[in-house]
mmCIF file of C-alpha atoms (C1' of nucleotides) in Angstrom:
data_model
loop_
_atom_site.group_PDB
_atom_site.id
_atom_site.type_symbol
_atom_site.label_atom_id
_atom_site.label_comp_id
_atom_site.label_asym_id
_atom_site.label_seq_id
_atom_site.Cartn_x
_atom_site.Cartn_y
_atom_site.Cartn_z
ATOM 1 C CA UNK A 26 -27.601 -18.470 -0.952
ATOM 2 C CA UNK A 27 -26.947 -17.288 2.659
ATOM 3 C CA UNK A 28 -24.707 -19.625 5.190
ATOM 4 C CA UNK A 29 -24.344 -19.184 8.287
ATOM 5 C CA UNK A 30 -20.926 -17.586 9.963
ATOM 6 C CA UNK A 31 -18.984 -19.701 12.004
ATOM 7 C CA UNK A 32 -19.846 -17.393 15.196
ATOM 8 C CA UNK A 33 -23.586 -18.322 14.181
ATOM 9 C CA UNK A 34 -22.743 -22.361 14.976
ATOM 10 C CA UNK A 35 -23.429 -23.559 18.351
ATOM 11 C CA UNK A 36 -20.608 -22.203 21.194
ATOM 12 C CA UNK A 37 -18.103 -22.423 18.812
ATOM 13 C CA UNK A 38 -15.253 -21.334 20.434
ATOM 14 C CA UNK A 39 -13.525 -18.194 18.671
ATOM 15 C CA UNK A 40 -10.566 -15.843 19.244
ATOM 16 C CA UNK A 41 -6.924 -16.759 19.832
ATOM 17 C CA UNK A 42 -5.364 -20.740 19.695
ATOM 18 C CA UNK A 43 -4.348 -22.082 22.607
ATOM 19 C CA UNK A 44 -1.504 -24.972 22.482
ATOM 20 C CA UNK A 45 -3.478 -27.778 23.051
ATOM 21 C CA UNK A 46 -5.860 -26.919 20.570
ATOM 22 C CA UNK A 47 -2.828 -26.540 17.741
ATOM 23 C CA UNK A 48 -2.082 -29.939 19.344
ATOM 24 C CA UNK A 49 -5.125 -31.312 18.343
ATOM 25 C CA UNK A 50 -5.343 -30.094 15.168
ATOM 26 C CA UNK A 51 -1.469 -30.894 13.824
ATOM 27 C CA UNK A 52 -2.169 -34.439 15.370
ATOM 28 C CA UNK A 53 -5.362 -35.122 13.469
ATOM 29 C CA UNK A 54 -4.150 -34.000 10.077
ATOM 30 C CA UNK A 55 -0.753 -35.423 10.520
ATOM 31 C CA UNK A 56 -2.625 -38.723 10.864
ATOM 32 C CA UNK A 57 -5.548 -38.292 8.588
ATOM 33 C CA UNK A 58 -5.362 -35.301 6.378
ATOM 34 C CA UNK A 59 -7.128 -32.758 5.862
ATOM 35 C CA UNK A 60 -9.826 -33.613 3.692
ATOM 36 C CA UNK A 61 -13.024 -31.929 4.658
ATOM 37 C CA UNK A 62 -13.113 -29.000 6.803
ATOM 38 C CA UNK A 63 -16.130 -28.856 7.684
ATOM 39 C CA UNK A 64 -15.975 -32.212 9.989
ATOM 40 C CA UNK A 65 -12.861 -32.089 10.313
ATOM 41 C CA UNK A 66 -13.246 -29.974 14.012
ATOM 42 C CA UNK A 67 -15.521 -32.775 15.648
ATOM 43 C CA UNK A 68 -13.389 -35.432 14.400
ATOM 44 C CA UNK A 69 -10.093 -34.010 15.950
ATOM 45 C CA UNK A 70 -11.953 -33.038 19.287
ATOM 46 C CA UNK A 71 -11.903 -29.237 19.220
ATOM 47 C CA UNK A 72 -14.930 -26.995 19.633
ATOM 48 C CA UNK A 73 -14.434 -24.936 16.065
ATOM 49 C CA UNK A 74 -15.665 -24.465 13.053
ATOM 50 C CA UNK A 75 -13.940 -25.745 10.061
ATOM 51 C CA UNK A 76 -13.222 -22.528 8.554
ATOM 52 C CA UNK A 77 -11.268 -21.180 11.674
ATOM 53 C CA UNK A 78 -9.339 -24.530 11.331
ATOM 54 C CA UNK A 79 -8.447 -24.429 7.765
ATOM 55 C CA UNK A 80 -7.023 -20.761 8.735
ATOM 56 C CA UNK A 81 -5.049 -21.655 11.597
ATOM 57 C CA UNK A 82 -3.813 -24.845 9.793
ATOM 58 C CA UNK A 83 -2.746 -22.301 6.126
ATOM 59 C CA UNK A 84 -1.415 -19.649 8.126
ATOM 60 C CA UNK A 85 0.217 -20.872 11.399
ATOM 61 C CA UNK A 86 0.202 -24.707 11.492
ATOM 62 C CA UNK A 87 1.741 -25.724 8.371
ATOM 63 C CA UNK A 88 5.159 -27.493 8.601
ATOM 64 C CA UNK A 89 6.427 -25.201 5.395
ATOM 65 C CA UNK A 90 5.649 -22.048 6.546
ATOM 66 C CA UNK A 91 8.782 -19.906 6.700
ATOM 67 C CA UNK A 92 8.357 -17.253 10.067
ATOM 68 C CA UNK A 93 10.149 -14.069 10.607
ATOM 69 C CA UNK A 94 11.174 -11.030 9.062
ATOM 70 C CA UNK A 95 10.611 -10.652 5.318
ATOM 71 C CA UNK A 96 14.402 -10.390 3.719
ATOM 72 C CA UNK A 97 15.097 -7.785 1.030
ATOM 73 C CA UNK A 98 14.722 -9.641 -1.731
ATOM 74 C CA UNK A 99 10.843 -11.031 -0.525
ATOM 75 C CA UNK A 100 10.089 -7.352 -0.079
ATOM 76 C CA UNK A 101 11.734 -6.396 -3.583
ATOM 77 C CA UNK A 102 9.870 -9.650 -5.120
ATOM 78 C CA UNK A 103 6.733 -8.520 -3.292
ATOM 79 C CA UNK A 104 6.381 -4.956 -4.587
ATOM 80 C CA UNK A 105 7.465 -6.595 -7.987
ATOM 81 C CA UNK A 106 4.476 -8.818 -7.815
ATOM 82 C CA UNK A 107 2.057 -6.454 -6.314
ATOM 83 C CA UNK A 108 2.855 -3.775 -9.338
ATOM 84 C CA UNK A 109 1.852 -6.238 -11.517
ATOM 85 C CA UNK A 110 -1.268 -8.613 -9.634
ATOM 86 C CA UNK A 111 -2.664 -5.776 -7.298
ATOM 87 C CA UNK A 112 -3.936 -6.808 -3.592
ATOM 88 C CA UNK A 113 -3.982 -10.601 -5.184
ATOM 89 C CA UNK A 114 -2.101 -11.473 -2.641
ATOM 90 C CA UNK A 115 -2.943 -15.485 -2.426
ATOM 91 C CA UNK A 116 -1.141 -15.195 -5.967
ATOM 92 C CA UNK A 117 1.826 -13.612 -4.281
ATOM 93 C CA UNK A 118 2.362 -15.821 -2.176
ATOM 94 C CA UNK A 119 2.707 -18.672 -4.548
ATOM 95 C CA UNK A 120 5.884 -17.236 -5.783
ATOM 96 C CA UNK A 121 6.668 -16.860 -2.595
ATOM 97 C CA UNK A 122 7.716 -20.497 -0.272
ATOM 98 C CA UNK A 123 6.943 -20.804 2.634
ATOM 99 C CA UNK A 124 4.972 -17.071 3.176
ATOM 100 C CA UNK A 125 1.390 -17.079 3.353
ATOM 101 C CA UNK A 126 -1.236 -14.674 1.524
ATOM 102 C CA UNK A 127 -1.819 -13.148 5.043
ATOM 103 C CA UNK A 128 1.374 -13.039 6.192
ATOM 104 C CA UNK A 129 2.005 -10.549 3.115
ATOM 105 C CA UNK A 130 -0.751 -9.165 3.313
ATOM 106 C CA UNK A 131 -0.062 -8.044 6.765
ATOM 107 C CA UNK A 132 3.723 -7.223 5.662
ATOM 108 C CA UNK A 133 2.491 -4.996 2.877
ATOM 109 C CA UNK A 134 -0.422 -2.942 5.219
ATOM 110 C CA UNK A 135 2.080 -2.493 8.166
ATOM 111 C CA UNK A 136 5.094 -1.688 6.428
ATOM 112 C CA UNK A 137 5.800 -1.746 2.553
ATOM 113 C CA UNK A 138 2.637 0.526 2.290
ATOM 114 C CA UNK A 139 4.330 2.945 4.392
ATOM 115 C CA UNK A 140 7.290 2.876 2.966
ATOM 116 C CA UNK A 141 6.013 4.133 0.107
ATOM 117 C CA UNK A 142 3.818 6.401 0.616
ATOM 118 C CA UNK A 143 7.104 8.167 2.293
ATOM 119 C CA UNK A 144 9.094 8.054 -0.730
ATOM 120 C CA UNK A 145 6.203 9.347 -2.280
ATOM 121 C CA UNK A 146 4.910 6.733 -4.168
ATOM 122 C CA UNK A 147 1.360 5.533 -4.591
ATOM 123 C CA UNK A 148 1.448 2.101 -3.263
ATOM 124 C CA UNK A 149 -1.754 1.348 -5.336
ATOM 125 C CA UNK A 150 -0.520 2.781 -8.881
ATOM 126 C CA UNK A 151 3.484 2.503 -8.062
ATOM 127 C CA UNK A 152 3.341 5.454 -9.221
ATOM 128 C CA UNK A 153 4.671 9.389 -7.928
ATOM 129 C CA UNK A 154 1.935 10.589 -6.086
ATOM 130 C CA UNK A 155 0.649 13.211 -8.153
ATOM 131 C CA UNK A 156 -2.147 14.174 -5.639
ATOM 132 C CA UNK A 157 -2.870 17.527 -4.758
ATOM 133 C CA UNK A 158 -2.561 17.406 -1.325
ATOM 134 C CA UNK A 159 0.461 15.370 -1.488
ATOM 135 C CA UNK A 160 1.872 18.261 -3.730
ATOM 136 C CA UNK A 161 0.843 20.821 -1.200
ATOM 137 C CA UNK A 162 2.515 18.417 1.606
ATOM 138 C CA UNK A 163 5.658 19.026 -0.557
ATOM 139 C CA UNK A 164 5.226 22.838 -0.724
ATOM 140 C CA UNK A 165 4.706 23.002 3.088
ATOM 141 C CA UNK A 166 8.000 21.125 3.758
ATOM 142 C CA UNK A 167 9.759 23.428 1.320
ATOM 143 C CA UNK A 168 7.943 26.182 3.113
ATOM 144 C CA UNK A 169 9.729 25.106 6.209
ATOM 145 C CA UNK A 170 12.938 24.565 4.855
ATOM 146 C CA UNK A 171 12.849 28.303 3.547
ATOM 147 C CA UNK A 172 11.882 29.285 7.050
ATOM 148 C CA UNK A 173 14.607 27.189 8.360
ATOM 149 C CA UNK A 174 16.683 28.855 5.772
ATOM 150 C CA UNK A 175 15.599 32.693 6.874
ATOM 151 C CA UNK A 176 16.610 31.300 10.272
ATOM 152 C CA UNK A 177 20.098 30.346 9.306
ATOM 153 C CA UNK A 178 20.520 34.179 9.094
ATOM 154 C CA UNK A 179 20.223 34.436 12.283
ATOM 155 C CA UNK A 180 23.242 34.572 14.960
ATOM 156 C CA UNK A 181 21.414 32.180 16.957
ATOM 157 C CA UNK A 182 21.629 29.281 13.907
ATOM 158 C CA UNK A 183 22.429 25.787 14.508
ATOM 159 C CA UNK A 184 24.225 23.131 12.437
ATOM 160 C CA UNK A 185 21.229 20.808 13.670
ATOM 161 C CA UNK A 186 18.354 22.922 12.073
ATOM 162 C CA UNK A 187 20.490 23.798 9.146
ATOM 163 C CA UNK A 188 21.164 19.655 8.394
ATOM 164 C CA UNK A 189 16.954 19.662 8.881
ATOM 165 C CA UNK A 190 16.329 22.343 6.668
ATOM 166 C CA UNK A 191 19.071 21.287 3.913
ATOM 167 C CA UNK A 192 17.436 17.856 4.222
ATOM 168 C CA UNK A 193 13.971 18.420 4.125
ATOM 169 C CA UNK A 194 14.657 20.745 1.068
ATOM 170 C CA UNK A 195 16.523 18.056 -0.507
ATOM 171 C CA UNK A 196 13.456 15.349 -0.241
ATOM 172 C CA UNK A 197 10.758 17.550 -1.520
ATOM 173 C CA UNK A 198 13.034 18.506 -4.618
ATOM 174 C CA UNK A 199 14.017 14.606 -5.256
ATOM 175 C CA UNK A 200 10.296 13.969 -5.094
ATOM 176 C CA UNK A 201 9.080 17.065 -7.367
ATOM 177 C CA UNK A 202 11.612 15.994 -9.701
ATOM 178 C CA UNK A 203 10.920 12.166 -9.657
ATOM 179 C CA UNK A 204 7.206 12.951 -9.966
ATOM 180 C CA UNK A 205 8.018 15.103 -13.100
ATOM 181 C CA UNK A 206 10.520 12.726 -14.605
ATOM 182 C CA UNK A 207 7.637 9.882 -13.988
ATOM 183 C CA UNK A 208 5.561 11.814 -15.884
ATOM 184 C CA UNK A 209 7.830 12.466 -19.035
ATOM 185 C CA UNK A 210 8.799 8.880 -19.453
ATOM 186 C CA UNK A 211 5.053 7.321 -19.244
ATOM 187 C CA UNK A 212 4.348 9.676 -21.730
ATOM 188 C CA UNK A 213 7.022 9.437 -23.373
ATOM 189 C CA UNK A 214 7.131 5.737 -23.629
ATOM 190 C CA UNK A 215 3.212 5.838 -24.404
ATOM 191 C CA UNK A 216 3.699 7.470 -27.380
ATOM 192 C CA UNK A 217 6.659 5.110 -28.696
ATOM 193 C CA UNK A 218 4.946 2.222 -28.193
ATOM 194 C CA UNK A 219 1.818 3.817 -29.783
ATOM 195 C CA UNK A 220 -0.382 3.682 -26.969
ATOM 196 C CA UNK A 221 -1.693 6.709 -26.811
ATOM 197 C CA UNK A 222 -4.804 6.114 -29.099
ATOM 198 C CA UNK A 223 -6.865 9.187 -28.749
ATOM 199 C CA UNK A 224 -5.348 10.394 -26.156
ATOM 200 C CA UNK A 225 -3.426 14.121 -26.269
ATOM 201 C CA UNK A 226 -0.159 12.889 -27.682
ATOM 202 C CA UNK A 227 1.875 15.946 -26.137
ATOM 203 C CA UNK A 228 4.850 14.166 -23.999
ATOM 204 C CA UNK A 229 4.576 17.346 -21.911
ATOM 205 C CA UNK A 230 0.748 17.735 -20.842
ATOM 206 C CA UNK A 231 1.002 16.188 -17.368
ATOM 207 C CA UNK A 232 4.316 18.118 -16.612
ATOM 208 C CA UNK A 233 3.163 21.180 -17.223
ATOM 209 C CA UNK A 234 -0.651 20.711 -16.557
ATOM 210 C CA UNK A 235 -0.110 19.981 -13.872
ATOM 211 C CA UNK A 236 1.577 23.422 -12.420
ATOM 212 C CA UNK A 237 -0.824 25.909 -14.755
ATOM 213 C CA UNK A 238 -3.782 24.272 -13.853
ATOM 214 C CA UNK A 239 -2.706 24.185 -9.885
ATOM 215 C CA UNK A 240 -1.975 27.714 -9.959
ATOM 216 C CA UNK A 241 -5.009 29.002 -12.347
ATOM 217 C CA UNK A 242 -7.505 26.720 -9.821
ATOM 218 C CA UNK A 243 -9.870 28.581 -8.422
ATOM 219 C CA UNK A 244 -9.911 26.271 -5.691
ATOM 220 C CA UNK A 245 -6.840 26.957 -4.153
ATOM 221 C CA UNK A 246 -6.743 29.492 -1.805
ATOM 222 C CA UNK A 247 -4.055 32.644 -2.030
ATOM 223 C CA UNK A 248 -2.046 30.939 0.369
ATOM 224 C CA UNK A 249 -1.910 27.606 -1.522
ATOM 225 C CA UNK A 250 -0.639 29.519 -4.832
ATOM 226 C CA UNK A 251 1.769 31.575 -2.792
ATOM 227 C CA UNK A 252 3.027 27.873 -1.535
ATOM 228 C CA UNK A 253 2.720 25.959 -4.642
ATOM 229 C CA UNK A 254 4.872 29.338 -5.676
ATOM 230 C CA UNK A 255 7.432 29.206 -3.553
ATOM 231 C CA UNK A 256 8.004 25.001 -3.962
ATOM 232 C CA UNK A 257 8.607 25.640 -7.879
ATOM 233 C CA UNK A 258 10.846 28.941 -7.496
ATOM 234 C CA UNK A 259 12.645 27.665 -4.130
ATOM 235 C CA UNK A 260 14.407 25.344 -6.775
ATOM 236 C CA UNK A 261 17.913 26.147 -7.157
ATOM 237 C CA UNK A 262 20.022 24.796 -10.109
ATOM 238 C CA UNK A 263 19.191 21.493 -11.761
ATOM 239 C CA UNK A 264 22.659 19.931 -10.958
ATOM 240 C CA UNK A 265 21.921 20.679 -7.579
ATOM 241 C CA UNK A 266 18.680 18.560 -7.571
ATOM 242 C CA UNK A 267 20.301 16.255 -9.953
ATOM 243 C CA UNK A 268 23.186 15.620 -6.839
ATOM 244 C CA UNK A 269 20.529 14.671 -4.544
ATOM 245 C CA UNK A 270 20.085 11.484 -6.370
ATOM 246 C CA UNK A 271 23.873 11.387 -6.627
ATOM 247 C CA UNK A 272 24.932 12.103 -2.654
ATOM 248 C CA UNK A 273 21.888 10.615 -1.581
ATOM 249 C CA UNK A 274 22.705 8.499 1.805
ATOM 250 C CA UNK A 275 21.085 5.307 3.266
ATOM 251 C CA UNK A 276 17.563 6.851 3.973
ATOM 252 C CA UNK A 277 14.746 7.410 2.146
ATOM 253 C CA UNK A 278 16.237 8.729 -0.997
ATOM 254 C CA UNK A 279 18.519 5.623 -1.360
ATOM 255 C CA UNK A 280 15.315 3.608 -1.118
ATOM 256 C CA UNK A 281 13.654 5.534 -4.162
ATOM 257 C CA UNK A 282 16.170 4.931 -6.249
ATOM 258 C CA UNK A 283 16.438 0.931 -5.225
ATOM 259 C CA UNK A 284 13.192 0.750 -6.377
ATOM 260 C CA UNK A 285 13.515 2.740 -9.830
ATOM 261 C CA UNK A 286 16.132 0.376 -10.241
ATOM 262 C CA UNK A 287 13.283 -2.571 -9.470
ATOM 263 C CA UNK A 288 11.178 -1.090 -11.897
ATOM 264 C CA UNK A 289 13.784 -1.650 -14.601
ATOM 265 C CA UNK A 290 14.600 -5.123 -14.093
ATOM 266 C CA UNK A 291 10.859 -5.891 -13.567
ATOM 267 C CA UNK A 292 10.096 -5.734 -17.518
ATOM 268 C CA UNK A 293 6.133 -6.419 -16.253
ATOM 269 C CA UNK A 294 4.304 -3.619 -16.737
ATOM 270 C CA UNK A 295 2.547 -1.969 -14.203
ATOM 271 C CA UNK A 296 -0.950 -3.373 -13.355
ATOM 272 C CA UNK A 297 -2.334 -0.029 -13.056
ATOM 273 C CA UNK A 298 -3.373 2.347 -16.299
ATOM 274 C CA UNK A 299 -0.526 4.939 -16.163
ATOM 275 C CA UNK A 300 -2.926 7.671 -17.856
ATOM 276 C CA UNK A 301 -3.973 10.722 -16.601
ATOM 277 C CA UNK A 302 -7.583 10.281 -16.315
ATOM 278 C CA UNK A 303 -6.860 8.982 -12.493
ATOM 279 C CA UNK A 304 -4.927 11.836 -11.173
ATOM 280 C CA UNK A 305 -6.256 14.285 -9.563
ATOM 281 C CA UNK A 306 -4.840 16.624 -11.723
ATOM 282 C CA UNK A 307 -6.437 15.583 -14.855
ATOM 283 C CA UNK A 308 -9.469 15.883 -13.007
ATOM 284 C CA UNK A 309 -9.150 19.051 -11.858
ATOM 285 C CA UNK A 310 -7.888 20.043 -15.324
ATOM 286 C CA UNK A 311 -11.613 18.528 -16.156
ATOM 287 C CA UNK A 312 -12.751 21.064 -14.684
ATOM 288 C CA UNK A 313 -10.733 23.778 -17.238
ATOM 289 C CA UNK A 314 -10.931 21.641 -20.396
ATOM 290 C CA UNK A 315 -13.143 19.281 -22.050
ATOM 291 C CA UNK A 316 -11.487 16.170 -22.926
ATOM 292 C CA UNK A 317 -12.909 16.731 -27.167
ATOM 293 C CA UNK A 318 -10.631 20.056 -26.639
ATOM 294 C CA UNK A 319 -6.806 19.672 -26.065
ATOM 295 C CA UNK A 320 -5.667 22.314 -24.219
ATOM 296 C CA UNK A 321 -3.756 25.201 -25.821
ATOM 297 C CA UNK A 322 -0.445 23.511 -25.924
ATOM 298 C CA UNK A 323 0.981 27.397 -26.666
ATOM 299 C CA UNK A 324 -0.308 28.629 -23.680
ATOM 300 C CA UNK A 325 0.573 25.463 -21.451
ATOM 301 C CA UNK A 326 3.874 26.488 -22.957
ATOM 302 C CA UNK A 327 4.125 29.448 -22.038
ATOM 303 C CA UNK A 328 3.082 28.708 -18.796
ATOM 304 C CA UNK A 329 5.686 25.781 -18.475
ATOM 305 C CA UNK A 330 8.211 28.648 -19.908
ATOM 306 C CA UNK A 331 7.649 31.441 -16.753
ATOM 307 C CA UNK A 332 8.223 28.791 -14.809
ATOM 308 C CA UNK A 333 11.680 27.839 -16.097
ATOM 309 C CA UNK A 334 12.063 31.312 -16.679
ATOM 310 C CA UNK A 335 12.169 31.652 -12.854
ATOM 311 C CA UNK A 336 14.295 29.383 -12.953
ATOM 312 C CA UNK A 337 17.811 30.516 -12.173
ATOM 313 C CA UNK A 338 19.024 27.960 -14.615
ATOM 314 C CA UNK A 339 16.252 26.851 -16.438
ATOM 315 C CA UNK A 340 18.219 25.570 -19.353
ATOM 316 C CA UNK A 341 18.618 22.627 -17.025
ATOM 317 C CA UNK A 342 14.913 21.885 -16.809
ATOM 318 C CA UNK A 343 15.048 22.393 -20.812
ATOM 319 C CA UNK A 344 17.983 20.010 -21.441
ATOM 320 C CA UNK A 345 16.059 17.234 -19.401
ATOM 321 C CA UNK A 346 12.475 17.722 -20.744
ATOM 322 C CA UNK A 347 14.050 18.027 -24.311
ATOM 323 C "C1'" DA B 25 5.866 4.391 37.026
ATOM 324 C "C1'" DA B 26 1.706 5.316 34.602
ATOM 325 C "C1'" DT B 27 -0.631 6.285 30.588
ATOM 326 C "C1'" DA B 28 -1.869 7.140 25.795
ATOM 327 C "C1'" DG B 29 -0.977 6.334 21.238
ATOM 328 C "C1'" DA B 30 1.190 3.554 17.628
ATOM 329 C "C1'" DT B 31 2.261 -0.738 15.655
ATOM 330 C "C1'" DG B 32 2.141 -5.600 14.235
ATOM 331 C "C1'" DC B 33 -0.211 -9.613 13.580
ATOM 332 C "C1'" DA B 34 -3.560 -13.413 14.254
ATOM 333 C "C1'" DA B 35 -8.116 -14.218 13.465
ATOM 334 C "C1'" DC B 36 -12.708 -13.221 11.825
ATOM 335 C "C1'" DC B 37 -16.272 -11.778 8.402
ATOM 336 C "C1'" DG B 38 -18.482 -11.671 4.205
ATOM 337 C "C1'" DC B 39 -18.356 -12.335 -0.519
ATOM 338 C "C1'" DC B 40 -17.318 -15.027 -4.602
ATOM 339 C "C1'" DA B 41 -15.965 -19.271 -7.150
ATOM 340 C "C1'" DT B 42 -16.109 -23.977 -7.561
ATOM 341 C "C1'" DT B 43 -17.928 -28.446 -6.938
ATOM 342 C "C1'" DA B 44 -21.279 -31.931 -5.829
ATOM 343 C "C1'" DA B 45 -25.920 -33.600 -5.629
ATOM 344 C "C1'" DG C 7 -29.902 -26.126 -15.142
ATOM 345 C "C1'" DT C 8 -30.586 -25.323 -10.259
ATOM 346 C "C1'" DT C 9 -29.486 -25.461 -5.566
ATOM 347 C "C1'" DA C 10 -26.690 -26.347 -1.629
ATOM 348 C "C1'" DA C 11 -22.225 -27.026 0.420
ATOM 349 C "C1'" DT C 12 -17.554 -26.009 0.767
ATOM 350 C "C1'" DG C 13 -13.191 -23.740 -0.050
ATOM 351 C "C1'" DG C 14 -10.625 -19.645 -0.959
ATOM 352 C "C1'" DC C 15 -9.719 -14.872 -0.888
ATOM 353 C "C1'" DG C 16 -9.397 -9.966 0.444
ATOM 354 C "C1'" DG C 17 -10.765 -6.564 3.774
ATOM 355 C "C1'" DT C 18 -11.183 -5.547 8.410
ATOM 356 C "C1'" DT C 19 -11.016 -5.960 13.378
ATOM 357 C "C1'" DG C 20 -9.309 -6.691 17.968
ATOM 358 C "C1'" DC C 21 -5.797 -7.441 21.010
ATOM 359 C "C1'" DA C 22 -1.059 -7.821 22.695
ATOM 360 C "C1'" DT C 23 3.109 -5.444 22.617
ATOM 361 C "C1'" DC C 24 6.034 -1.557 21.981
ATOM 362 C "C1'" DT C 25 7.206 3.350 22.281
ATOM 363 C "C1'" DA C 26 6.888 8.005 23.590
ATOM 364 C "C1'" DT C 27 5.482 11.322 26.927
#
DNA sequence: AATAGATGCAACCGCCATTAA
DNA sequence: GTTAATGGCGGTTGCATCTAT
């Protein structure tokens, strides 16, 4: 069936309320309700369609609707809620008084999205970013940081470029670690819990898939290994990283923690399937493996192992991933 | 002061679900 | 059971405002 838009009906009148047409419209359902939309407009004197009403009535009008900014715990309650429900966000709002489904909406695109995407989080999966590019992002930063670092050698340093560097250093490292960490304990708790199925039951894959099959990919270019390179050796000690999550300040790194500590009190799961198959490193490892054919856990291994190896404390990385 | 770009938010569009005839 | 009408929802757009240059 096919019905016509609003902006099909005759000189409807669309675009922003004016006063005296909210006037109109609180009066008449004040008085009579709201029980049919779609007359509702010629019975209350305004030149609209009944769907334009309804939304200016839901999301504006209403006498319960709670305006201005979103407190902490909405936002906390909101990511909760979204982790579990997805974009279902007339469903959010129900646990929500007094906020509307657009109103969150809005909230989420403009500024809880961003938020984490900066703390590197997919705002679809809740979930590390595991994305190559986002990865590579990482490797640039560190990049810069060494180059900020090779400038520190220089008489003409600055505390200002050295608090950049040591900063931007820190970030990539707390989000390399958190990504690996995620990793570990998805698998980790997978396996307890027995949901694995057919799935490759090694706790380890994505950690260390994910760093043998970046730097064995054929589509990376020389420059892209020597950066994805440089990010893992660039680590220093493990306590060091470790401390980042410990002298973290106010910023960004405070805020991934706050919402670690979300995840734990939220006991619902996550919405979205915490498997592999999504990343873009499982399918790039696709494109090295068959998925009938675990990969050769000795030489993931021993790939995993150089890489501690280069470590200059890589019993660190082995006490956490053991 | 002028301008371009970024941001936030109200409103619209189109699709789907539900209900009534 | 089928069709038409309506409500509800999520995605997207457009515009006003803010910010940086």
């Amino acid at each position: 069936m096919v019905r016509s838009p609003c902006s099909y009906d005759n000189n409807l009148k669309k675009g922003p309320w004016t006063p005296e047409e909210d006037e109109k419209l609180v009066d008449h359902i004040n008085k009579h309700g709201y029980g049919n939309w779609k007359t509702l407009p010629k019975s209350a004197g305004l030149n609209r369609c009944g769907k334009s009403c309804r939304l200016r009535w839901t999301n504006y009008l209403r006498p319960d609707i709670k305006r201005g900014k979103f407190s902490q715990e909405e936002e906390r309650i909101i990511i909760n809620l979204h982790s579990v429900l997805g974009n279902k966000w007339s469903k959010i709002a129900t646990h929500l008084p007094g906020r509307t489904d657009n109103e969150i909406k809005n909230f989420w695109n403009t500024n809880i999205r961003k938020k984490l995407l900066q703390m590197g989080i997919d705002p679809t999966t809740h979930k590390p970013r595991t994305d190559l590019n986002h990865l590579l992002n990482l490797s640039q930063l560190l990049s810069t940081a060494q180059f900020g670092n090779n400038l520190m050698n220089n008489p003409l340093d600055n505390i200002a470029l050295g608090r950049l560097q040591t900063d931007t250093t820190q970030l990539a490292k707390i989000q390399l670690l958190q990504n690996l960490l995620e990793v570990i304990n998805s698998s980790t708790l997978a396996n307890n819990n027995g949901f694995l199925g057919t799935q490759n039951v090694n706790p380890f894959e994505g950690v260390v898939m994910a760093p043998a099959s970046l730097i064995s990919s054929s589509s990376l270019t020389t420059n892209d290994h020597q950066a994805f390179s440089n990010l893992w050796s660039s680590s220093k000690s493990m306590d060091e990283l470790l401390g980042c999550f410990e002298e973290q300040d106010q910023g960004v790194n405070n805020n991934v923690s706050n919402y670690n500590i979300q995840q734990d009190q939220n006991t619902l799961p996550p919405l979205v399937s915490a498997t592999h198959e999504t990343s873009s490193f499982r399918k790039m490892e696709g494109e090295h493996l068959t998925s009938s054919s675990p990969p050769d856990s000795s030489t993931i291994f021993e790939a995993w192992e150089k890489l501690m190896d280069d470590e200059t404390s890589g019993s660190y990385w082995k006490d956490i991933l053991e």
